[in-house]
PDB file of N, CA and C in Angstrom:
ATOM      1  N   MET A 209       0.783  -1.066   0.002  1.00 79.00           N
ATOM      2  CA  MET A 209      -0.011  -0.018  -0.046  1.00 79.00           C
ATOM      3  C   MET A 209       0.875   1.207  -0.008  1.00 79.00           C
ATOM      4  N   SER A 210       0.536   2.115  -0.690  1.00 88.00           N
ATOM      5  CA  SER A 210       1.305   3.527  -0.995  1.00 88.00           C
ATOM      6  C   SER A 210       0.434   4.503  -0.727  1.00 88.00           C
ATOM      7  N   LYS A 211       1.043   5.847  -0.646  1.00 88.00           N
ATOM      8  CA  LYS A 211       0.150   6.985  -0.578  1.00 88.00           C
ATOM      9  C   LYS A 211      -0.430   7.127  -1.805  1.00 88.00           C
ATOM     10  N   ALA A 212      -0.122   6.928  -2.789  1.00 90.00           N
ATOM     11  CA  ALA A 212      -0.731   7.100  -4.152  1.00 90.00           C
ATOM     12  C   ALA A 212      -1.942   6.180  -4.105  1.00 90.00           C
ATOM     13  N   PHE A 213      -1.922   5.106  -3.494  1.00 92.00           N
ATOM     14  CA  PHE A 213      -3.043   4.106  -3.271  1.00 92.00           C
ATOM     15  C   PHE A 213      -3.965   4.681  -2.567  1.00 92.00           C
ATOM     16  N   ILE A 214      -3.625   5.246  -1.302  1.00 90.00           N
ATOM     17  CA  ILE A 214      -4.583   5.779  -0.436  1.00 90.00           C
ATOM     18  C   ILE A 214      -5.277   7.020  -1.135  1.00 90.00           C
ATOM     19  N   SER A 215      -4.517   7.788  -1.832  1.00 92.00           N
ATOM     20  CA  SER A 215      -5.017   8.813  -2.376  1.00 92.00           C
ATOM     21  C   SER A 215      -6.218   8.625  -3.507  1.00 92.00           C
ATOM     22  N   GLN A 216      -5.816   7.515  -4.322  1.00 92.00           N
ATOM     23  CA  GLN A 216      -6.719   7.094  -5.290  1.00 92.00           C
ATOM     24  C   GLN A 216      -8.135   6.526  -4.547  1.00 92.00           C
ATOM     25  N   VAL A 217      -7.931   5.910  -3.355  1.00 92.00           N
ATOM     26  CA  VAL A 217      -9.115   5.377  -2.809  1.00 92.00           C
ATOM     27  C   VAL A 217      -9.993   6.682  -2.340  1.00 92.00           C
ATOM     28  N   LEU A 218      -9.261   7.514  -1.692  1.00 91.00           N
ATOM     29  CA  LEU A 218      -9.893   8.736  -1.057  1.00 91.00           C
ATOM     30  C   LEU A 218     -10.652   9.682  -2.111  1.00 91.00           C
ATOM     31  N   GLN A 219      -9.915   9.668  -3.451  1.00 92.00           N
ATOM     32  CA  GLN A 219     -10.502  10.344  -4.505  1.00 92.00           C
ATOM     33  C   GLN A 219     -11.818   9.478  -4.947  1.00 92.00           C
ATOM     34  N   ASP A 220     -11.846   8.246  -5.195  1.00 92.00           N
ATOM     35  CA  ASP A 220     -12.797   7.600  -5.642  1.00 92.00           C
ATOM     36  C   ASP A 220     -14.114   7.525  -4.636  1.00 92.00           C
ATOM     37  N   SER A 221     -13.793   7.616  -3.337  1.00 91.00           N
ATOM     38  CA  SER A 221     -14.841   7.446  -2.502  1.00 91.00           C
ATOM     39  C   SER A 221     -15.397   8.663  -2.267  1.00 91.00           C
ATOM     40  N   THR A 222     -14.586   9.692  -2.216  1.00 90.00           N
ATOM     41  CA  THR A 222     -15.440  11.194  -2.041  1.00 90.00           C
ATOM     42  C   THR A 222     -15.632  11.957  -3.277  1.00 90.00           C
ATOM     43  N   GLY A 223     -15.078  11.465  -4.435  1.00 89.00           N
ATOM     44  CA  GLY A 223     -15.263  12.332  -5.632  1.00 89.00           C
ATOM     45  C   GLY A 223     -14.601  13.640  -5.446  1.00 89.00           C
ATOM     46  N   CYS A 224     -13.675  13.901  -4.830  1.00 90.00           N
ATOM     47  CA  CYS A 224     -12.772  15.025  -4.749  1.00 90.00           C
ATOM     48  C   CYS A 224     -11.567  14.974  -5.854  1.00 90.00           C
ATOM     49  N   THR A 225     -10.988  16.169  -5.955  1.00 90.00           N
ATOM     50  CA  THR A 225      -9.911  16.258  -6.900  1.00 90.00           C
ATOM     51  C   THR A 225      -8.610  15.264  -6.521  1.00 90.00           C
ATOM     52  N   GLY A 226      -7.821  15.065  -7.364  1.00 89.00           N
ATOM     53  CA  GLY A 226      -6.546  14.262  -7.109  1.00 89.00           C
ATOM     54  C   GLY A 226      -5.809  15.125  -6.135  1.00 89.00           C
ATOM     55  N   VAL A 227      -5.552  16.577  -6.349  1.00 93.00           N
ATOM     56  CA  VAL A 227      -4.905  17.333  -5.464  1.00 93.00           C
ATOM     57  C   VAL A 227      -5.226  17.322  -4.011  1.00 93.00           C
ATOM     58  N   ALA A 228      -6.520  17.310  -3.749  1.00 93.00           N
ATOM     59  CA  ALA A 228      -7.173  17.277  -2.445  1.00 93.00           C
ATOM     60  C   ALA A 228      -6.987  15.945  -1.823  1.00 93.00           C
ATOM     61  N   ALA A 229      -7.280  14.873  -2.543  1.00 92.00           N
ATOM     62  CA  ALA A 229      -7.035  13.549  -2.071  1.00 92.00           C
ATOM     63  C   ALA A 229      -5.572  13.265  -1.667  1.00 92.00           C
ATOM     64  N   ASN A 230      -4.525  13.673  -2.400  1.00 92.00           N
ATOM     65  CA  ASN A 230      -3.214  13.695  -2.132  1.00 92.00           C
ATOM     66  C   ASN A 230      -2.900  14.287  -0.793  1.00 92.00           C
ATOM     67  N   ARG A 231      -3.423  15.540  -0.577  1.00 93.00           N
ATOM     68  CA  ARG A 231      -3.312  16.454   0.693  1.00 93.00           C
ATOM     69  C   ARG A 231      -3.915  15.644   1.669  1.00 93.00           C
ATOM     70  N   ALA A 232      -5.144  15.033   1.730  1.00 93.00           N
ATOM     71  CA  ALA A 232      -5.786  14.312   2.558  1.00 93.00           C
ATOM     72  C   ALA A 232      -4.927  13.049   2.869  1.00 93.00           C
ATOM     73  N   ALA A 233      -4.487  12.427   2.111  1.00 92.00           N
ATOM     74  CA  ALA A 233      -3.693  11.218   2.367  1.00 92.00           C
ATOM     75  C   ALA A 233      -2.405  11.505   3.078  1.00 92.00           C
ATOM     76  N   GLY A 234      -1.734  12.608   2.711  1.00 92.00           N
ATOM     77  CA  GLY A 234      -0.492  13.010   3.417  1.00 92.00           C
ATOM     78  C   GLY A 234      -0.766  13.581   4.907  1.00 92.00           C
ATOM     79  N   ASP A 235      -1.968  14.115   4.947  1.00 93.00           N
ATOM     80  CA  ASP A 235      -2.426  14.486   6.338  1.00 93.00           C
ATOM     81  C   ASP A 235      -2.615  13.504   7.270  1.00 93.00           C
ATOM     82  N   LEU A 236      -3.408  12.425   6.763  1.00 90.00           N
ATOM     83  CA  LEU A 236      -3.738  11.160   7.349  1.00 90.00           C
ATOM     84  C   LEU A 236      -2.592  10.595   8.003  1.00 90.00           C
ATOM     85  N   ILE A 237      -1.335  10.392   7.065  1.00 91.00           N
ATOM     86  CA  ILE A 237      -0.182   9.654   7.425  1.00 91.00           C
ATOM     87  C   ILE A 237       0.419  10.466   8.301  1.00 91.00           C
ATOM     88  N   ALA A 238       0.628  11.649   8.141  1.00 94.00           N
ATOM     89  CA  ALA A 238       1.123  12.631   9.212  1.00 94.00           C
ATOM     90  C   ALA A 238       0.604  12.649  10.780  1.00 94.00           C
ATOM     91  N   ALA A 239      -0.813  12.490  10.601  1.00 93.00           N
ATOM     92  CA  ALA A 239      -1.467  12.326  11.929  1.00 93.00           C
ATOM     93  C   ALA A 239      -1.309  11.030  12.637  1.00 93.00           C
ATOM     94  N   ILE A 240      -1.258  10.020  11.814  1.00 91.00           N
ATOM     95  CA  ILE A 240      -0.865   8.616  12.324  1.00 91.00           C
ATOM     96  C   ILE A 240       0.608   8.683  13.101  1.00 91.00           C
ATOM     97  N   VAL A 241       1.474   9.266  12.222  1.00 92.00           N
ATOM     98  CA  VAL A 241       2.935   9.334  12.681  1.00 92.00           C
ATOM     99  C   VAL A 241       2.908  10.125  14.037  1.00 92.00           C
ATOM    100  N   LYS A 242       2.077  11.285  14.082  1.00 93.00           N
ATOM    101  CA  LYS A 242       2.317  12.052  15.129  1.00 93.00           C
ATOM    102  C   LYS A 242       1.668  11.405  16.387  1.00 93.00           C
ATOM    103  N   GLU A 243       0.609  10.547  16.273  1.00 92.00           N
ATOM    104  CA  GLU A 243      -0.155   9.946  17.185  1.00 92.00           C
ATOM    105  C   GLU A 243       0.919   8.767  17.802  1.00 92.00           C
ATOM    106  N   MET A 244       1.596   8.149  16.983  1.00 92.00           N
ATOM    107  CA  MET A 244       2.622   7.090  17.391  1.00 92.00           C
ATOM    108  C   MET A 244       3.774   7.606  18.154  1.00 92.00           C
ATOM    109  N   LYS A 245       4.231   8.979  17.772  1.00 92.00           N
ATOM    110  CA  LYS A 245       5.280   9.424  18.609  1.00 92.00           C
ATOM    111  C   LYS A 245       4.840   9.858  19.894  1.00 92.00           C
ATOM    112  N   LYS A 246       3.614  10.370  20.010  1.00 93.00           N
ATOM    113  CA  LYS A 246       3.179  10.832  21.194  1.00 93.00           C
ATOM    114  C   LYS A 246       2.778   9.959  22.170  1.00 93.00           C
ATOM    115  N   SER A 247       1.941   8.731  21.547  1.00 92.00           N
ATOM    116  CA  SER A 247       1.236   7.899  22.544  1.00 92.00           C
ATOM    117  C   SER A 247       2.257   6.448  22.407  1.00 92.00           C
ATOM    118  N   GLY A 248       2.980   6.324  21.576  1.00 91.00           N
ATOM    119  CA  GLY A 248       3.475   5.020  21.334  1.00 91.00           C
ATOM    120  C   GLY A 248       2.868   3.979  20.656  1.00 91.00           C
ATOM    121  N   GLY A 249       1.820   4.378  20.004  1.00 92.00           N
ATOM    122  CA  GLY A 249       0.934   3.281  19.540  1.00 92.00           C
ATOM    123  C   GLY A 249      -0.223   3.745  18.676  1.00 92.00           C
ATOM    124  N   PHE A 250      -0.887   2.976  17.810  1.00 91.00           N
ATOM    125  CA  PHE A 250      -2.010   3.538  17.097  1.00 91.00           C
ATOM    126  C   PHE A 250      -2.937   2.366  16.985  1.00 91.00           C
ATOM    127  N   THR A 251      -4.091   2.365  17.137  1.00 93.00           N
ATOM    128  CA  THR A 251      -4.970   1.229  16.697  1.00 93.00           C
ATOM    129  C   THR A 251      -6.178   1.793  15.701  1.00 93.00           C
ATOM    130  N   LEU A 252      -6.427   0.905  14.663  1.00 91.00           N
ATOM    131  CA  LEU A 252      -7.556   0.941  13.606  1.00 91.00           C
ATOM    132  C   LEU A 252      -8.228  -0.091  14.166  1.00 91.00           C
ATOM    133  N   PRO A 253      -9.642  -0.026  14.681  1.00 92.00           N
ATOM    134  CA  PRO A 253     -10.446  -0.927  14.979  1.00 92.00           C
ATOM    135  C   PRO A 253     -10.705  -1.664  13.678  1.00 92.00           C
ATOM    136  N   SER A 254     -11.005  -2.976  13.776  1.00 90.00           N
ATOM    137  CA  SER A 254     -11.116  -3.915  12.842  1.00 90.00           C
ATOM    138  C   SER A 254      -9.976  -4.202  11.986  1.00 90.00           C
ATOM    139  N   PHE A 255      -8.950  -3.677  12.164  1.00 92.00           N
ATOM    140  CA  PHE A 255      -7.539  -3.709  11.117  1.00 92.00           C
ATOM    141  C   PHE A 255      -6.447  -4.299  11.987  1.00 92.00           C
ATOM    142  N   GLY A 256      -6.086  -3.284  12.919  1.00 94.00           N
ATOM    143  CA  GLY A 256      -4.948  -3.782  13.932  1.00 94.00           C
ATOM    144  C   GLY A 256      -4.311  -2.561  14.533  1.00 94.00           C
ATOM    145  N   THR A 257      -3.195  -3.073  15.313  1.00 95.00           N
ATOM    146  CA  THR A 257      -2.511  -2.202  16.246  1.00 95.00           C
ATOM    147  C   THR A 257      -0.951  -2.079  15.801  1.00 95.00           C
ATOM    148  N   PHE A 258      -0.828  -0.788  15.788  1.00 94.00           N
ATOM    149  CA  PHE A 258       0.803  -0.422  15.545  1.00 94.00           C
ATOM    150  C   PHE A 258       1.215   0.013  16.675  1.00 94.00           C
ATOM    151  N   THR A 259       2.532  -0.517  17.197  1.00 95.00           N
ATOM    152  CA  THR A 259       3.117  -0.149  18.208  1.00 95.00           C
ATOM    153  C   THR A 259       4.536   0.231  18.150  1.00 95.00           C
ATOM    154  N   VAL A 260       5.123   1.097  19.002  1.00 94.00           N
ATOM    155  CA  VAL A 260       6.525   1.501  18.749  1.00 94.00           C
ATOM    156  C   VAL A 260       7.283   0.811  19.975  1.00 94.00           C
ATOM    157  N   ARG A 261       8.320   0.196  19.326  1.00 94.00           N
ATOM    158  CA  ARG A 261       9.067  -0.590  20.479  1.00 94.00           C
ATOM    159  C   ARG A 261      10.613  -0.117  20.221  1.00 94.00           C
ATOM    160  N   LYS A 262      11.180  -0.158  21.651  1.00 94.00           N
ATOM    161  CA  LYS A 262      12.611   0.046  21.666  1.00 94.00           C
ATOM    162  C   LYS A 262      13.369  -1.301  21.261  1.00 94.00           C
ATOM    163  N   THR A 263      14.464  -0.825  20.631  1.00 95.00           N
ATOM    164  CA  THR A 263      15.505  -2.005  20.231  1.00 95.00           C
ATOM    165  C   THR A 263      16.816  -1.771  20.974  1.00 95.00           C
ATOM    166  N   LYS A 264      17.313  -2.852  21.615  1.00 96.00           N
ATOM    167  CA  LYS A 264      18.614  -2.506  22.131  1.00 96.00           C
ATOM    168  C   LYS A 264      19.911  -2.637  21.175  1.00 96.00           C
ATOM    169  N   ALA A 265      21.026  -2.043  21.874  1.00 96.00           N
ATOM    170  CA  ALA A 265      22.067  -2.099  20.969  1.00 96.00           C
ATOM    171  C   ALA A 265      22.627  -3.443  20.709  1.00 96.00           C
ATOM    172  N   ARG A 266      23.083  -3.738  19.569  1.00 95.00           N
ATOM    173  CA  ARG A 266      23.437  -5.148  19.361  1.00 95.00           C
ATOM    174  C   ARG A 266      24.674  -5.189  18.323  1.00 95.00           C
ATOM    175  N   LYS A 267      25.212  -6.356  18.283  1.00 95.00           N
ATOM    176  CA  LYS A 267      26.469  -6.643  17.232  1.00 95.00           C
ATOM    177  C   LYS A 267      25.794  -7.219  15.996  1.00 95.00           C
ATOM    178  N   GLY A 268      26.374  -6.783  15.028  1.00 95.00           N
ATOM    179  CA  GLY A 268      25.770  -7.147  13.666  1.00 95.00           C
ATOM    180  C   GLY A 268      26.873  -7.675  12.904  1.00 95.00           C
ATOM    181  N   MET A 269      26.675  -7.962  11.668  1.00 95.00           N
ATOM    182  CA  MET A 269      27.777  -8.494  10.697  1.00 95.00           C
ATOM    183  C   MET A 269      27.750  -7.737   9.413  1.00 95.00           C
ATOM    184  N   ASN A 270      28.768  -7.154   8.524  1.00 93.00           N
ATOM    185  CA  ASN A 270      28.578  -6.595   7.475  1.00 93.00           C
ATOM    186  C   ASN A 270      28.685  -7.758   6.531  1.00 93.00           C
ATOM    187  N   PRO A 271      27.505  -7.984   5.642  1.00 94.00           N
ATOM    188  CA  PRO A 271      27.499  -9.330   4.721  1.00 94.00           C
ATOM    189  C   PRO A 271      28.771  -9.246   3.814  1.00 94.00           C
ATOM    190  N   ARG A 272      29.182  -8.122   3.410  1.00 94.00           N
ATOM    191  CA  ARG A 272      30.289  -8.208   2.154  1.00 94.00           C
ATOM    192  C   ARG A 272      31.524  -8.554   2.884  1.00 94.00           C
ATOM    193  N   THR A 273      31.899  -7.938   3.896  1.00 93.00           N
ATOM    194  CA  THR A 273      33.219  -8.248   4.375  1.00 93.00           C
ATOM    195  C   THR A 273      33.171  -9.140   5.507  1.00 93.00           C
ATOM    196  N   GLY A 274      32.225  -9.444   6.079  1.00 91.00           N
ATOM    197  CA  GLY A 274      32.357 -10.308   7.431  1.00 91.00           C
ATOM    198  C   GLY A 274      32.550  -9.662   8.493  1.00 91.00           C
ATOM    199  N   GLU A 275      32.901  -8.415   8.593  1.00 95.00           N
ATOM    200  CA  GLU A 275      33.303  -7.570   9.743  1.00 95.00           C
ATOM    201  C   GLU A 275      32.217  -7.253  10.733  1.00 95.00           C
ATOM    202  N   ALA A 276      32.484  -7.543  11.917  1.00 95.00           N
ATOM    203  CA  ALA A 276      31.739  -7.125  13.112  1.00 95.00           C
ATOM    204  C   ALA A 276      31.387  -5.574  12.932  1.00 95.00           C
ATOM    205  N   VAL A 277      30.096  -5.175  13.316  1.00 95.00           N
ATOM    206  CA  VAL A 277      29.650  -4.048  13.311  1.00 95.00           C
ATOM    207  C   VAL A 277      28.782  -3.886  14.520  1.00 95.00           C
ATOM    208  N   LYS A 278      28.783  -2.659  15.139  1.00 95.00           N
ATOM    209  CA  LYS A 278      27.865  -2.311  16.254  1.00 95.00           C
ATOM    210  C   LYS A 278      26.715  -1.588  15.653  1.00 95.00           C
ATOM    211  N   ILE A 279      25.455  -2.030  16.188  1.00 95.00           N
ATOM    212  CA  ILE A 279      24.328  -1.422  15.827  1.00 95.00           C
ATOM    213  C   ILE A 279      23.843  -0.620  16.980  1.00 95.00           C
ATOM    214  N   LYS A 280      23.554   0.488  16.640  1.00 96.00           N
ATOM    215  CA  LYS A 280      22.928   1.519  17.881  1.00 96.00           C
ATOM    216  C   LYS A 280      21.427   1.064  18.445  1.00 96.00           C
ATOM    217  N   ALA A 281      21.198   1.421  19.565  1.00 96.00           N
ATOM    218  CA  ALA A 281      19.887   1.139  20.101  1.00 96.00           C
ATOM    219  C   ALA A 281      18.992   2.104  19.245  1.00 96.00           C
ATOM    220  N   GLY A 282      17.536   1.809  18.996  1.00 95.00           N
ATOM    221  CA  GLY A 282      16.659   2.440  18.205  1.00 95.00           C
ATOM    222  C   GLY A 282      15.263   2.268  18.448  1.00 95.00           C
ATOM    223  N   LYS A 283      14.329   2.653  17.548  1.00 94.00           N
ATOM    224  CA  LYS A 283      13.065   2.083  17.584  1.00 94.00           C
ATOM    225  C   LYS A 283      12.686   1.682  16.450  1.00 94.00           C
ATOM    226  N   THR A 284      11.502   0.719  16.535  1.00 94.00           N
ATOM    227  CA  THR A 284      10.973   0.226  15.401  1.00 94.00           C
ATOM    228  C   THR A 284       9.402   0.123  15.795  1.00 94.00           C
ATOM    229  N   VAL A 285       8.596  -0.079  14.458  1.00 94.00           N
ATOM    230  CA  VAL A 285       7.334  -0.095  14.566  1.00 94.00           C
ATOM    231  C   VAL A 285       6.906  -1.639  14.166  1.00 94.00           C
ATOM    232  N   ARG A 286       5.946  -2.026  15.248  1.00 95.00           N
ATOM    233  CA  ARG A 286       5.413  -3.462  15.090  1.00 95.00           C
ATOM    234  C   ARG A 286       4.071  -3.435  14.763  1.00 95.00           C
ATOM    235  N   PHE A 287       3.251  -4.512  14.116  1.00 95.00           N
ATOM    236  CA  PHE A 287       1.821  -4.293  13.503  1.00 95.00           C
ATOM    237  C   PHE A 287       1.343  -5.805  14.136  1.00 95.00           C
ATOM    238  N   LYS A 288       0.311  -5.724  14.595  1.00 96.00           N
ATOM    239  CA  LYS A 288      -0.506  -6.782  15.132  1.00 96.00           C
ATOM    240  C   LYS A 288      -1.913  -6.889  14.554  1.00 96.00           C
ATOM    241  N   ALA A 289      -2.059  -7.625  13.691  1.00 95.00           N
ATOM    242  CA  ALA A 289      -3.442  -7.752  12.806  1.00 95.00           C
ATOM    243  C   ALA A 289      -4.646  -8.045  13.938  1.00 95.00           C
ATOM    244  N   SER A 290      -5.720  -7.490  13.602  1.00 94.00           N
ATOM    245  CA  SER A 290      -6.941  -7.773  14.433  1.00 94.00           C
ATOM    246  C   SER A 290      -7.566  -8.943  13.999  1.00 94.00           C
ATOM    247  N   PRO A 291      -8.325  -9.873  14.934  1.00 94.00           N
ATOM    248  CA  PRO A 291      -9.009 -11.225  14.542  1.00 94.00           C
ATOM    249  C   PRO A 291      -9.715 -10.877  13.238  1.00 94.00           C
ATOM    250  N   ASN A 292     -10.464  -9.649  13.102  1.00 93.00           N
ATOM    251  CA  ASN A 292     -11.369  -9.533  11.894  1.00 93.00           C
ATOM    252  C   ASN A 292     -10.559  -9.654  10.559  1.00 93.00           C
ATOM    253  N   LEU A 293      -9.300  -8.930  10.461  1.00 93.00           N
ATOM    254  CA  LEU A 293      -8.554  -8.795   9.573  1.00 93.00           C
ATOM    255  C   LEU A 293      -7.923 -10.162   9.199  1.00 93.00           C
ATOM    256  N   ARG A 294      -7.326 -10.963  10.387  1.00 93.00           N
ATOM    257  CA  ARG A 294      -7.075 -12.523   9.897  1.00 93.00           C
ATOM    258  C   ARG A 294      -8.150 -13.229   9.360  1.00 93.00           C
ATOM    259  N   LYS A 295      -9.430 -13.103   9.569  1.00 94.00           N
ATOM    260  CA  LYS A 295     -10.285 -13.809   9.154  1.00 94.00           C
ATOM    261  C   LYS A 295     -10.688 -13.627   7.638  1.00 94.00           C
ATOM    262  N   ALA A 296     -10.443 -12.261   7.307  1.00 92.00           N
ATOM    263  CA  ALA A 296     -10.789 -11.520   6.088  1.00 92.00           C
ATOM    264  C   ALA A 296      -9.710 -12.074   5.208  1.00 92.00           C
ATOM    265  N   VAL A 297      -8.316 -12.206   5.671  1.00 90.00           N
ATOM    266  CA  VAL A 297      -7.113 -12.610   4.641  1.00 90.00           C
ATOM    267  C   VAL A 297      -7.183 -13.961   4.639  1.00 90.00           C
TER     268      VAL A 297
END
């Protein structure tokens, strides 16, 4: 799924212009990101839950050279599908 896909669905659903649908899709994505930064998660009922998780610093390996590399601690996004979505797919 891409921003263009979301824009097209919004445009078809509401009958608005492509520019307005693109702006609405961008605003929707920005609102989801803002909510995830603020509360650490976001739930779409009947679809699933996105959560922000912290990752620990760890050792990795450069696949080209085989050299050990340190990977810094960071954050990642996890998704858990709702039971309704699992049944539908």
